[in-house]
Structure formats: structure tokens, C-alpha cells
Tab-separated table of C-alpha atoms and ligand atoms in Angstrom:
chain	number	residue	atom	x	y	z
A	27	UNK	CA	-19.713	18.828	0.374
A	28	UNK	CA	-23.491	17.921	0.146
A	29	UNK	CA	-25.777	17.005	2.981
A	30	UNK	CA	-28.411	15.947	0.479
A	31	UNK	CA	-27.793	12.550	-1.089
A	32	UNK	CA	-29.420	11.263	-4.199
A	33	UNK	CA	-31.686	8.106	-3.943
A	34	UNK	CA	-29.349	6.237	-6.278
A	35	UNK	CA	-25.723	5.958	-7.032
A	36	UNK	CA	-24.330	3.815	-9.532
A	37	UNK	CA	-21.078	3.109	-7.350
A	38	UNK	CA	-20.816	3.568	-3.683
A	39	UNK	CA	-17.261	3.200	-2.365
A	40	UNK	CA	-17.181	2.236	1.460
A	41	UNK	CA	-14.305	4.151	2.561
A	42	UNK	CA	-12.445	7.264	1.024
A	43	UNK	CA	-8.775	7.181	1.469
A	44	UNK	CA	-6.314	5.782	-1.036
A	45	UNK	CA	-8.360	3.034	-2.600
A	46	UNK	CA	-11.769	4.683	-2.392
A	47	UNK	CA	-10.286	7.877	-3.886
A	48	UNK	CA	-8.593	5.972	-6.477
A	49	UNK	CA	-11.430	4.088	-7.761
A	50	UNK	CA	-13.481	7.376	-7.701
A	51	UNK	CA	-10.804	9.005	-9.794
A	52	UNK	CA	-10.503	6.387	-12.512
A	53	UNK	CA	-14.251	6.023	-12.691
A	54	UNK	CA	-14.716	9.910	-13.028
A	55	UNK	CA	-11.560	10.101	-15.554
A	56	UNK	CA	-13.043	7.333	-17.985
A	57	UNK	CA	-15.313	8.843	-20.669
A	58	UNK	CA	-17.006	5.533	-21.062
A	59	UNK	CA	-18.545	5.698	-17.519
A	60	UNK	CA	-21.114	8.273	-17.232
A	61	UNK	CA	-22.654	6.989	-13.775
A	62	UNK	CA	-23.001	8.732	-10.132
A	63	UNK	CA	-20.007	7.871	-7.559
A	64	UNK	CA	-20.568	8.375	-3.894
A	65	UNK	CA	-17.601	7.993	-1.729
A	66	UNK	CA	-18.743	7.455	2.012
A	67	UNK	CA	-15.938	8.319	4.554
A	68	UNK	CA	-16.368	9.195	8.227
A	69	UNK	CA	-12.894	10.578	8.984
A	70	UNK	CA	-12.059	13.661	6.954
A	71	UNK	CA	-8.800	14.066	8.788
A	72	UNK	CA	-8.007	10.706	7.613
A	73	UNK	CA	-6.065	10.446	10.893
A	74	UNK	CA	-6.691	6.974	11.376
A	75	UNK	CA	-6.590	5.643	7.838
A	76	UNK	CA	-3.250	3.467	6.882
A	77	UNK	CA	-2.905	5.802	4.083
A	78	UNK	CA	-1.668	8.689	6.331
A	79	UNK	CA	0.451	6.271	8.537
A	80	UNK	CA	2.512	4.607	5.635
A	81	UNK	CA	6.193	5.004	4.809
A	82	UNK	CA	5.408	5.818	1.263
A	83	UNK	CA	7.943	3.677	-0.981
A	84	UNK	CA	7.367	1.834	-4.088
A	85	UNK	CA	9.274	-1.058	-5.489
A	86	UNK	CA	9.333	-3.673	-8.203
A	87	UNK	CA	10.758	-6.283	-6.207
A	88	UNK	CA	7.864	-8.652	-5.361
A	89	UNK	CA	7.810	-12.400	-5.987
A	90	UNK	CA	4.383	-12.312	-7.444
A	91	UNK	CA	4.437	-11.251	-11.185
A	92	UNK	CA	1.060	-9.444	-10.818
A	93	UNK	CA	2.428	-7.296	-7.670
A	94	UNK	CA	5.182	-6.259	-9.849
A	95	UNK	CA	2.817	-4.945	-12.807
A	96	UNK	CA	0.701	-3.343	-10.186
A	97	UNK	CA	3.824	-1.508	-8.965
A	98	UNK	CA	5.254	-0.731	-12.291
A	99	UNK	CA	2.020	1.000	-12.960
A	100	UNK	CA	2.242	2.941	-9.880
A	101	UNK	CA	5.718	3.895	-10.916
A	102	UNK	CA	4.303	5.417	-14.258
A	103	UNK	CA	1.478	7.018	-12.540
A	104	UNK	CA	3.977	8.956	-10.223
A	105	UNK	CA	5.930	9.862	-13.041
A	106	UNK	CA	3.148	11.628	-14.921
A	107	UNK	CA	1.481	12.612	-11.507
A	108	UNK	CA	1.252	16.358	-12.266
A	109	UNK	CA	-0.535	15.854	-15.787
A	110	UNK	CA	-2.964	13.180	-14.294
A	111	UNK	CA	-4.229	14.804	-11.294
A	112	UNK	CA	-3.835	18.625	-12.046
A	113	UNK	CA	-6.794	20.849	-11.414
A	114	UNK	CA	-6.757	24.408	-12.976
A	115	UNK	CA	-2.757	23.574	-13.446
A	116	UNK	CA	-2.170	22.732	-9.945
A	117	UNK	CA	-1.127	19.436	-8.219
A	118	UNK	CA	0.565	18.616	-4.900
A	119	UNK	CA	4.296	17.994	-5.023
A	120	UNK	CA	4.941	14.179	-5.139
A	121	UNK	CA	8.630	14.532	-4.207
A	122	UNK	CA	9.744	11.177	-5.578
A	123	UNK	CA	13.323	10.057	-4.513
A	124	UNK	CA	14.769	7.209	-6.531
A	125	UNK	CA	17.011	4.973	-4.068
A	126	UNK	CA	16.354	1.420	-4.945
A	127	UNK	CA	15.574	-1.259	-2.224
A	128	UNK	CA	18.338	-3.391	-1.316
A	129	UNK	CA	17.295	-6.914	0.143
A	130	UNK	CA	20.190	-8.404	2.218
A	131	UNK	CA	21.272	-11.876	2.447
A	132	UNK	CA	23.378	-13.204	5.413
A	133	UNK	CA	24.244	-16.441	3.964
A	134	UNK	CA	24.585	-18.288	0.560
A	135	UNK	CA	21.111	-20.032	0.908
A	136	UNK	CA	19.572	-16.693	1.317
A	137	UNK	CA	21.358	-15.185	-1.415
A	138	UNK	CA	20.369	-17.939	-3.674
A	139	UNK	CA	16.814	-17.302	-2.834
A	140	UNK	CA	17.159	-13.620	-3.844
A	141	UNK	CA	18.986	-14.546	-6.940
A	142	UNK	CA	16.189	-17.158	-7.981
A	143	UNK	CA	13.568	-14.665	-7.352
A	144	UNK	CA	15.467	-12.010	-9.381
A	145	UNK	CA	15.292	-14.231	-12.462
A	146	UNK	CA	11.321	-13.793	-12.619
A	147	UNK	CA	11.686	-10.002	-11.503
A	148	UNK	CA	13.944	-9.490	-14.501
A	149	UNK	CA	11.528	-11.448	-16.724
A	150	UNK	CA	8.905	-9.066	-15.537
A	151	UNK	CA	10.743	-6.002	-16.406
A	152	UNK	CA	12.109	-5.069	-12.942
A	153	UNK	CA	15.720	-3.818	-12.956
A	154	UNK	CA	17.507	-5.512	-10.147
A	155	UNK	CA	20.971	-6.548	-9.939
A	156	UNK	CA	22.631	-9.039	-7.564
A	157	UNK	CA	25.687	-7.886	-5.513
A	158	UNK	CA	28.268	-9.669	-3.506
A	159	UNK	CA	29.729	-8.031	-0.357
A	160	UNK	CA	32.766	-6.300	-2.139
A	161	UNK	CA	30.314	-4.929	-4.685
A	162	UNK	CA	27.937	-3.878	-1.732
A	163	UNK	CA	31.109	-2.287	0.082
A	164	UNK	CA	31.894	-0.140	-2.764
A	165	UNK	CA	28.402	1.182	-3.460
A	166	UNK	CA	27.355	1.581	0.157
A	167	UNK	CA	30.716	1.968	2.022
A	168	UNK	CA	28.763	2.535	5.441
A	169	UNK	CA	27.585	-0.984	5.505
A	170	UNK	CA	29.622	-3.576	7.390
A	171	UNK	CA	29.464	-6.564	4.822
A	172	UNK	CA	31.760	-8.719	7.051
A	173	UNK	CA	28.744	-10.785	8.050
A	174	UNK	CA	26.613	-10.728	4.643
A	175	UNK	CA	26.530	-12.872	1.696
A	176	UNK	CA	25.447	-10.238	-0.632
A	177	UNK	CA	22.263	-8.514	-1.670
A	178	UNK	CA	19.568	-7.558	-4.245
A	179	UNK	CA	19.644	-3.985	-5.317
A	180	UNK	CA	16.743	-2.361	-7.432
A	181	UNK	CA	16.863	0.466	-9.915
A	182	UNK	CA	16.097	3.918	-9.431
A	183	UNK	CA	12.413	3.623	-10.242
A	184	UNK	CA	11.988	2.227	-6.707
A	185	UNK	CA	12.062	4.687	-4.040
A	186	UNK	CA	9.825	6.919	-1.851
A	187	UNK	CA	7.261	9.752	-2.359
A	188	UNK	CA	5.053	11.886	-0.537
A	189	UNK	CA	2.046	9.441	0.104
A	190	UNK	CA	-0.166	12.202	1.502
A	191	UNK	CA	0.157	14.123	-2.028
A	192	UNK	CA	-0.250	10.957	-4.037
A	193	UNK	CA	-3.612	10.397	-2.231
A	194	UNK	CA	-4.855	14.016	-2.116
A	195	UNK	CA	-3.950	14.632	-5.607
A	196	UNK	CA	-6.115	11.667	-6.828
A	197	UNK	CA	-8.957	12.676	-4.150
A	198	UNK	CA	-8.832	16.566	-5.317
A	199	UNK	CA	-9.080	15.468	-9.099
A	200	UNK	CA	-11.994	13.115	-8.450
A	201	UNK	CA	-14.012	15.740	-6.320
A	202	UNK	CA	-13.300	18.203	-9.374
A	203	UNK	CA	-14.683	15.517	-11.808
A	204	UNK	CA	-17.912	15.534	-9.924
A	205	UNK	CA	-17.608	12.723	-7.335
A	206	UNK	CA	-19.639	13.067	-4.158
A	207	UNK	CA	-17.762	12.434	-1.006
A	208	UNK	CA	-19.905	12.406	2.237
A	209	UNK	CA	-18.877	12.286	5.703
A	210	UNK	CA	-20.555	9.326	7.050
A	211	UNK	CA	-19.897	5.704	7.765
A	212	UNK	CA	-21.765	2.491	6.154
A	213	UNK	CA	-23.469	0.548	8.961
A	214	UNK	CA	-25.325	-1.925	6.988
A	215	UNK	CA	-25.809	-3.311	3.278
A	216	UNK	CA	-29.099	-4.975	2.410
A	217	UNK	CA	-28.660	-8.011	0.193
A	218	UNK	CA	-31.652	-9.651	-1.579
A	219	UNK	CA	-31.105	-12.186	-4.490
A	220	UNK	CA	-27.493	-11.940	-4.638
A	221	UNK	CA	-27.006	-8.183	-5.168
A	222	UNK	CA	-26.545	-5.313	-2.546
A	223	UNK	CA	-29.760	-3.194	-2.829
A	224	UNK	CA	-29.246	-0.623	-0.310
A	225	UNK	CA	-26.176	0.841	1.654
A	226	UNK	CA	-27.394	2.077	5.124
A	227	UNK	CA	-25.294	5.183	6.904
A	228	UNK	CA	-24.761	5.843	10.365
A	229	UNK	CA	-26.570	9.180	9.728
A	230	UNK	CA	-29.682	7.128	9.278
A	231	UNK	CA	-29.676	7.722	5.495
A	232	UNK	CA	-29.918	5.061	2.811
A	233	UNK	CA	-28.993	5.062	-0.885
A	234	UNK	CA	-29.525	2.467	-3.458
A	235	UNK	CA	-26.545	1.350	-5.390
A	236	UNK	CA	-25.504	-0.216	-8.611
A	237	UNK	CA	-22.019	-1.319	-7.264
A	238	UNK	CA	-20.625	-1.371	-3.786
A	239	UNK	CA	-16.857	-1.324	-3.584
A	240	UNK	CA	-15.122	-2.226	-0.152
A	241	UNK	CA	-12.382	0.112	0.293
A	242	UNK	CA	-12.396	0.099	4.250
A	243	UNK	CA	-8.843	-0.908	4.570
A	244	UNK	CA	-8.393	-2.421	8.201
A	245	UNK	CA	-12.038	-2.535	8.636
A	246	UNK	CA	-12.900	-4.436	5.406
A	247	UNK	CA	-13.752	-7.518	7.164
A	248	UNK	CA	-16.703	-5.775	8.816
A	249	UNK	CA	-17.643	-4.404	5.589
A	250	UNK	CA	-17.658	-7.780	4.093
A	251	UNK	CA	-19.672	-9.574	7.041
A	252	UNK	CA	-22.506	-6.865	6.256
A	253	UNK	CA	-22.900	-8.526	2.710
A	254	UNK	CA	-22.731	-11.846	4.363
A	255	UNK	CA	-19.117	-12.498	3.115
A	256	UNK	CA	-15.952	-13.729	5.154
A	257	UNK	CA	-12.773	-11.912	4.177
A	258	UNK	CA	-9.493	-13.282	5.934
A	259	UNK	CA	-8.220	-9.548	6.263
A	260	UNK	CA	-7.199	-8.633	9.844
A	261	UNK	CA	-5.427	-5.545	11.322
A	262	UNK	CA	-1.859	-6.214	12.342
A	263	UNK	CA	0.195	-3.233	14.322
A	264	UNK	CA	2.964	-1.616	12.551
A	265	UNK	CA	4.962	1.064	14.247
A	266	UNK	CA	7.251	3.548	12.332
A	267	UNK	CA	10.294	5.327	13.611
A	268	UNK	CA	12.022	8.210	12.781
A	269	UNK	CA	15.577	8.564	14.068
A	270	UNK	CA	18.794	10.654	13.823
A	271	UNK	CA	22.367	9.548	13.543
A	272	UNK	CA	25.058	11.328	15.415
A	273	UNK	CA	27.512	10.787	12.279
A	274	UNK	CA	24.972	10.928	9.114
A	275	UNK	CA	25.717	8.951	6.150
A	276	UNK	CA	27.095	10.630	3.205
A	277	UNK	CA	26.051	8.344	0.523
A	278	UNK	CA	22.967	6.876	-1.169
A	279	UNK	CA	20.758	4.802	1.296
A	280	UNK	CA	18.318	2.669	-0.441
A	281	UNK	CA	15.409	1.279	1.189
A	282	UNK	CA	17.391	-1.740	2.996
A	283	UNK	CA	15.762	-4.934	4.322
A	284	UNK	CA	17.439	-7.154	6.417
A	285	UNK	CA	16.826	-10.977	6.484
A	286	UNK	CA	15.087	-10.452	10.181
A	287	UNK	CA	12.663	-8.052	8.475
A	288	UNK	CA	14.251	-4.677	9.688
A	289	UNK	CA	14.016	-2.165	6.972
A	290	UNK	CA	15.435	1.470	7.030
A	291	UNK	CA	15.656	4.360	4.372
A	292	UNK	CA	16.841	8.037	4.495
A	293	UNK	CA	13.951	10.369	5.364
A	294	UNK	CA	15.177	13.847	4.293
A	295	UNK	CA	17.722	14.618	7.088
A	296	UNK	CA	16.908	11.511	9.157
A	297	UNK	CA	16.219	7.896	8.625
A	298	UNK	CA	12.972	5.823	8.925
A	299	UNK	CA	12.672	2.253	9.834
A	300	UNK	CA	10.286	-0.551	11.084
A	301	UNK	CA	10.085	-4.176	11.653
A	302	UNK	CA	7.556	-7.121	11.931
A	303	UNK	CA	6.517	-7.265	15.427
A	304	UNK	CA	6.974	-10.611	17.260
A	305	UNK	CA	4.151	-11.936	17.758
A	306	UNK	CA	2.700	-10.445	14.844
A	307	UNK	CA	-1.177	-10.938	15.728
A	308	UNK	CA	-4.511	-9.422	15.046
A	309	UNK	CA	-4.957	-6.253	16.983
A	310	UNK	CA	-8.230	-4.237	17.469
A	311	UNK	CA	-9.135	-2.076	14.563
A	312	UNK	CA	-9.073	1.244	16.830
A	313	UNK	CA	-5.715	0.078	18.270
A	314	UNK	CA	-3.271	2.654	16.739
A	315	UNK	CA	-0.661	2.816	19.703
A	316	UNK	CA	2.977	3.064	18.791
A	317	UNK	CA	4.950	0.003	20.086
A	318	UNK	CA	7.908	2.061	21.265
A	319	UNK	CA	9.722	-0.788	22.893
A	320	UNK	CA	10.305	-2.271	19.451
A	321	UNK	CA	13.018	0.161	18.722
A	322	UNK	CA	15.377	-1.020	21.273
A	323	UNK	CA	14.336	-4.629	21.519
A	324	UNK	CA	13.967	-5.430	17.797
A	325	UNK	CA	15.181	-2.916	15.647
A	326	UNK	CA	18.192	-1.103	16.981
A	327	UNK	CA	20.419	-4.069	17.518
A	328	UNK	CA	19.869	-5.083	13.843
A	329	UNK	CA	20.407	-1.509	12.543
A	330	UNK	CA	23.820	-1.288	14.346
A	331	UNK	CA	24.743	-4.605	13.127
A	332	UNK	CA	24.735	-3.755	9.586
A	333	UNK	CA	25.540	-0.013	9.704
A	334	UNK	CA	28.061	0.457	12.311
A	335	UNK	CA	27.416	4.514	12.330
A	336	UNK	CA	23.820	3.454	13.639
A	337	UNK	CA	25.316	2.519	16.826
A	338	UNK	CA	24.723	6.124	18.093
A	339	UNK	CA	21.290	7.050	17.260
A	340	UNK	CA	18.196	9.130	18.634
A	341	UNK	CA	14.613	8.469	17.857
A	342	UNK	CA	13.141	11.627	16.836
A	343	UNK	CA	9.461	10.478	16.380
A	344	UNK	CA	7.142	7.293	15.955
A	345	UNK	CA	3.766	6.609	15.230
A	346	UNK	CA	1.439	3.524	15.254
A	347	UNK	CA	-0.266	2.140	12.123
A	348	UNK	CA	-1.960	-1.016	10.871
A	349	UNK	CA	-1.754	-3.169	7.871
A	350	UNK	CA	-4.595	-4.726	6.443
A	351	UNK	CA	-3.165	-8.147	6.527
A	352	UNK	CA	-4.474	-10.838	4.338
A	353	UNK	CA	-3.787	-14.105	6.371
A	354	UNK	CA	-4.290	-16.317	3.308
A	355	UNK	CA	-1.414	-15.012	1.073
A	356	UNK	CA	-0.670	-11.405	1.893
A	357	UNK	CA	-2.186	-10.219	-1.569
A	358	UNK	CA	-4.975	-7.889	-2.601
A	359	UNK	CA	-8.255	-9.601	-2.724
A	360	UNK	CA	-9.859	-7.819	-5.888
A	361	UNK	CA	-13.284	-8.100	-7.896
A	362	UNK	CA	-16.406	-9.476	-6.886
A	363	UNK	CA	-17.805	-12.594	-4.720
A	364	UNK	CA	-20.027	-14.901	-7.018
A	365	UNK	CA	-22.519	-14.848	-4.116
A	366	UNK	CA	-22.975	-10.973	-4.147
A	367	UNK	CA	-22.315	-10.041	-7.534
A	368	UNK	CA	-22.352	-6.345	-7.258
A	369	UNK	CA	-19.943	-6.108	-4.066
A	370	UNK	CA	-16.444	-5.594	-5.240
A	371	UNK	CA	-13.319	-6.028	-2.935
A	372	UNK	CA	-10.150	-4.021	-2.946
A	373	UNK	CA	-8.786	-5.052	0.234
A	374	UNK	CA	-5.818	-7.075	1.958
A	375	UNK	CA	-2.882	-5.123	0.712
A	376	UNK	CA	-0.728	-6.386	3.569
A	377	UNK	CA	1.614	-3.179	3.575
A	378	UNK	CA	1.803	-2.322	-0.153
A	379	UNK	CA	-1.436	-0.830	-1.053
A	380	UNK	CA	-0.292	2.752	-1.420
A	381	UNK	CA	1.934	1.911	-4.470
A	382	UNK	CA	-0.698	-0.249	-5.926
A	383	UNK	CA	-3.529	2.169	-5.132
A	384	UNK	CA	-3.507	3.827	-8.898
A	385	UNK	CA	-3.572	0.418	-10.573
A	386	UNK	CA	-6.253	-1.179	-8.418
A	387	UNK	CA	-8.630	1.802	-8.808
A	388	UNK	CA	-8.230	1.574	-12.392
A	389	UNK	CA	-8.691	-2.150	-12.416
A	390	UNK	CA	-11.818	-1.819	-10.295
A	391	UNK	CA	-13.246	0.856	-12.823
A	392	UNK	CA	-12.412	-1.237	-15.632
A	393	UNK	CA	-14.589	-4.254	-13.919
A	394	UNK	CA	-17.504	-1.653	-13.345
A	395	UNK	CA	-17.169	0.063	-16.682
A	396	UNK	CA	-16.600	-3.039	-19.074
A	397	UNK	CA	-17.321	-6.025	-17.045
A	398	UNK	CA	-13.713	-7.247	-17.419
A	399	UNK	CA	-10.218	-6.123	-16.807
A	400	UNK	CA	-8.779	-4.334	-19.866
A	401	UNK	CA	-5.217	-3.620	-19.038
A	402	UNK	CA	-3.939	-5.978	-16.257
A	403	UNK	CA	-5.738	-9.325	-15.658
A	404	UNK	CA	-6.290	-9.278	-12.051
A	405	UNK	CA	-8.473	-12.423	-12.280
A	406	UNK	CA	-5.945	-14.641	-10.359
A	407	UNK	CA	-6.262	-12.161	-7.372
A	408	UNK	CA	-9.937	-12.578	-7.010
A	409	UNK	CA	-12.181	-13.642	-4.280
A	410	UNK	CA	-12.543	-17.314	-5.578
A	411	UNK	CA	-9.040	-18.133	-4.140
A	412	UNK	CA	-10.513	-17.226	-0.564
A	413	UNK	CA	-13.503	-19.253	-0.838
A	414	UNK	CA	-11.535	-22.171	-2.352
A	415	UNK	CA	-8.579	-21.717	-0.103
A	416	UNK	CA	-6.016	-21.443	-2.742
A	417	UNK	CA	-3.252	-18.917	-1.969
A	418	UNK	CA	-0.893	-17.093	-4.200
A	419	UNK	CA	1.696	-16.291	-1.837
A	420	UNK	CA	3.853	-13.178	-1.929
A	421	UNK	CA	7.146	-13.672	-0.222
A	422	UNK	CA	8.423	-10.187	-0.551
A	423	UNK	CA	6.193	-8.759	2.248
A	424	UNK	CA	7.899	-6.175	4.204
B	519	LIG	C1	3.170	1.377	8.667
B	519	LIG	C2	2.787	1.367	7.427
B	519	LIG	C3	3.822	1.397	6.425
B	519	LIG	C4	3.339	1.277	4.981
B	519	LIG	N1	4.274	1.769	4.150
B	519	LIG	C5	3.845	1.354	2.794
B	519	LIG	C6	4.772	1.572	1.463
B	519	LIG	O1	5.741	1.917	1.950
B	519	LIG	N2	4.273	1.470	0.492
B	519	LIG	C7	2.992	0.885	0.250
B	519	LIG	O2	2.517	0.856	-1.262
B	519	LIG	N3	2.178	0.730	1.171
B	519	LIG	C8	2.431	1.076	2.352
B	519	LIG	N4	1.519	1.085	3.411
B	519	LIG	C9	0.429	0.389	3.257
B	519	LIG	C10	-0.619	1.394	2.560
B	519	LIG	O3	-0.604	2.520	3.803
B	519	LIG	C11	-2.098	0.820	2.581
B	519	LIG	O4	-2.234	-0.581	1.981
B	519	LIG	C12	-3.016	1.773	1.934
B	519	LIG	O5	-2.930	3.079	2.287
B	519	LIG	C13	-4.404	1.126	1.949
B	519	LIG	O6	-5.377	2.338	1.444
B	519	LIG	P1	-7.082	1.693	1.922
B	519	LIG	O7	-7.646	2.830	1.262
B	519	LIG	O8	-7.044	0.516	1.420
B	519	LIG	O9	-7.217	1.942	3.445
B	519	LIG	P2	-7.007	3.015	4.430
B	519	LIG	O10	-6.127	3.944	4.278
B	519	LIG	O11	-6.675	2.217	5.937
B	519	LIG	O12	-8.600	3.688	4.462
B	519	LIG	C14	-9.729	2.944	4.603
B	519	LIG	C15	-10.784	4.007	4.939
B	519	LIG	O13	-11.937	3.241	5.232
B	519	LIG	C16	-12.994	4.230	6.099
B	519	LIG	N5	-13.690	3.163	6.704
B	519	LIG	C17	-13.501	2.429	7.508
B	519	LIG	N6	-14.870	1.840	8.062
B	519	LIG	C18	-15.680	2.663	7.390
B	519	LIG	C19	-17.201	2.650	7.101
B	519	LIG	N7	-18.077	1.657	7.978
B	519	LIG	N8	-17.753	3.285	6.310
B	519	LIG	C20	-16.902	4.082	5.564
B	519	LIG	N9	-15.872	4.188	5.562
B	519	LIG	C21	-15.159	3.571	6.540
B	519	LIG	C22	-11.718	4.527	7.220
B	519	LIG	O14	-12.280	5.870	7.788
B	519	LIG	C23	-10.464	4.734	6.235
B	519	LIG	O15	-10.357	6.305	5.843
B	519	LIG	C24	1.974	0.940	4.615
B	519	LIG	C25	0.946	0.801	5.794
B	519	LIG	C26	1.441	1.133	7.114
B	519	LIG	C27	0.430	0.900	8.213
């Protein structure tokens, strides 16, 4: 990787994990774009990026149709992953496992809410089925359905994959295509007459840039502030646990979400789970500690209630992570702010950015190349809803 940088780049991505790499990938794959792309990333281990701390799952069951379309594109991308990212015929193994997601309802009101959402999901092309307790028990005999009113099950295009492979495949191909990744950090943006002119780096270097894309994950608000813009995205702690079960389940285990927000799925020979902490508040961006007490306090009682076999489990490992949580409406903020026209956001994924990475990177590349979205019109998810305070709520945040 070069120490020498050019004086000018057509595009600079601030952050080089999933989103920065995806923007770089799509630009460099597009024959209509012939510019120079620089991706600035301080942490080449990606140890503190959300991208490497995620639970690596993909679903169509969102309540916002745009989120459904973004993830459907992610599903297609995963399906054709090898052809899309191969370098010299090689690509990382994506290991997709189709299991579906299962949203459980404890009472009839909750069941009817899931059913109402399923109407829009089916309209958007998602494969979802409403199941009553007897049908749940038939498909998932390990579930105790005595206190359950039913559930909504997604098809086998929903499931989990190797998130590191997804990111690395995209990054590797972008490098192969000629994108420059530099190990450095953005520390300042010089804005003049409504445009970012110069990107200043921690090393003391500075480059001029045609476009600047904010792909800094949980630190996106700091980067926006450098351009004089406010972004209501804050780091929220999320702890992941992997556990063993003394009596393993001999059946398909979809990614199951209880009404209390506890979720679990199979992870190879173990199970993986997490929950929304209480209280769910902003934390320091450097605080990646696991909240280990959550397992006994919040998660395990819920697991054992729905799956009696989970009354005997052992935590194998846990790790801390953060969501880049959009406090306005839990959806991505994408595109430019009118005040600084060449500064583009790709932030605020609130826990579903890995699966949306391929589609969002492509959308940003279209904006830069053509001045408009060509495949999925993401205008409703733009910054104007932040500046005007008009949320587009996503209810399906896990
Ligand atoms: C516990 C957990 C579970 C999740 N599960 C899922 C899931 O199942 N499915 C799903 O789709 N998504 C999931 N996600 C969300 C997903 O991981 C994120 O939405 C996605 O990885 C965001 O990618 P990103 O590139 O925007 O951010 P990040 O991966 O956080 O990367 C941001 C990068 O910006 C860099 N950076 C920061 N400051 C600067 C600077 N000043 N200059 C240059 N670079 C900078 C950082 O070093 C970092 O590498 C989960 C997240 C967590 C925490």
C-alpha cells in the first residue's frame, strides 16, 4: 500500500470497513466511472469496526419496503458472490446458510401486528408465512408454544453468512480494481462555498477531493461535524454471546426473535444470541466492552422460556460491539446534505448494515457517477428527513 498519495482524488471514503469498501468496489466495477478512489482507514485489523463484530445475518422481514429491497439485493449479491468478487478465480467462502427468521408473538395483538406487516412484506416480494402454535410446534418441536400466540416465518433466502468473507471479498476486489486504501485517519474537512475542498489526515497529509463519503460507522457523527453537519447517529452497546446446550437441538433453528427482543440462532455446533440492553443509551465510541451480565439478567430466562432445552446452557464466548444507531428512525441516512453538496452519508444502519452494504455501496456509486439513483430510489432515506425532522420509522430493528 502506498505512502505517497496523489494531491487530488475524485472520491475519498472516510472509513474502510463494509461501507467504505463497498462504495469503492461499486465505483471501481463501473465502466462509466473512471475516477480515482481513496479509502482512508486507521485500523487495518478492523478489530473495532462493527463489520467484524456483527452477527452476520440477512432477512427480508423489515417494515419499511426500501429496507426490504436493500436486503433483497444483498441476498442476490450473496448468491452470486463468487462471480462478483473473484480475483484470479478465487474468492472467500461466503458460507451462506438459509434458515429463515422467526418472529414470535406472545398474544393475539402482537400476532395481528406481525400479520399486518406481512401484507406489505408479501407485496414487496418477501417470502413470509404466518404460523399458529400448532404449526410452529410441528416445524420446530423444540419450542414451547404453550404461551405463544404464533409467529411469522421467513423463507430460506433469509439466514446467516460469513460477514468477514463478504467484506474481505469486496475489499480485495476493490484493491484489485485499483482503489487506494491508506492507513490513516481523517481529522478535518475544509469546507468552502458549500463544498468540501480538502480532507486532512492524522499523518499531516491533505488531499483535495471531488466527493467525500462518510463511511465511519459509529464515528459518523464526528465526521459529519467536521463538515459542519449534525447527524443523529450514536454508538449503542450490543453484546453477542455464543453458548452450548447440554441437549443440542436436532432440527432447523431459524433466527428467532422473541417479543422481548431476545434473539438466537444456530452458529455451527453452538447457538448465538443477543438482546437490546436496558437502558439502551449512547456509549463512548471507544467502549467495546462486552456486557456479560446481560446473559443471565436479560437473555437466559427468555431463552429457557421458549426453548426448554436451553435451561442447561454454557456461555462459550462473548464480545462487545456497537450499533451506529440513528435515533430519528433507525434507518440509514444516505446521500448528500444540501448545505455541503459533495459530502455523502452512508450511516445510521442501526444493526442491519452488513446485509445492506452491497446495495448501499452501489447506490452511492450511482449518485456519484450519474447524479441520481438508477436501481433503487433511496431519496426518501436522504438527509432532508434529518434536517426537517420527518422520520421514516423501521419497526423491525433487532
Ligand atoms: C452485535 C452486532 C450485530 C450485528 N448484526 C448484524 C446482522 O446480523 N446483519 C447485518 O446486516 N448487520 C449487522 N450488524 C450491523 C453491521 O455490522 C453494520 O451496520 C455494518 O458493519 C456497518 O459497516 P460500516 O462500514 O458502516 O461501519 P464499521 O464497520 O463500524 O466501519 C467504520 C470504519 O470507519 C473507520 N473510521 C472511524 N473513524 C475514522 C476516521 N476519522 N477516519 C477514517 N476512518 C475512520 C473505523 O476504523 C471503521 O473501520 C451488527 C452489528 C453489531 C454491532
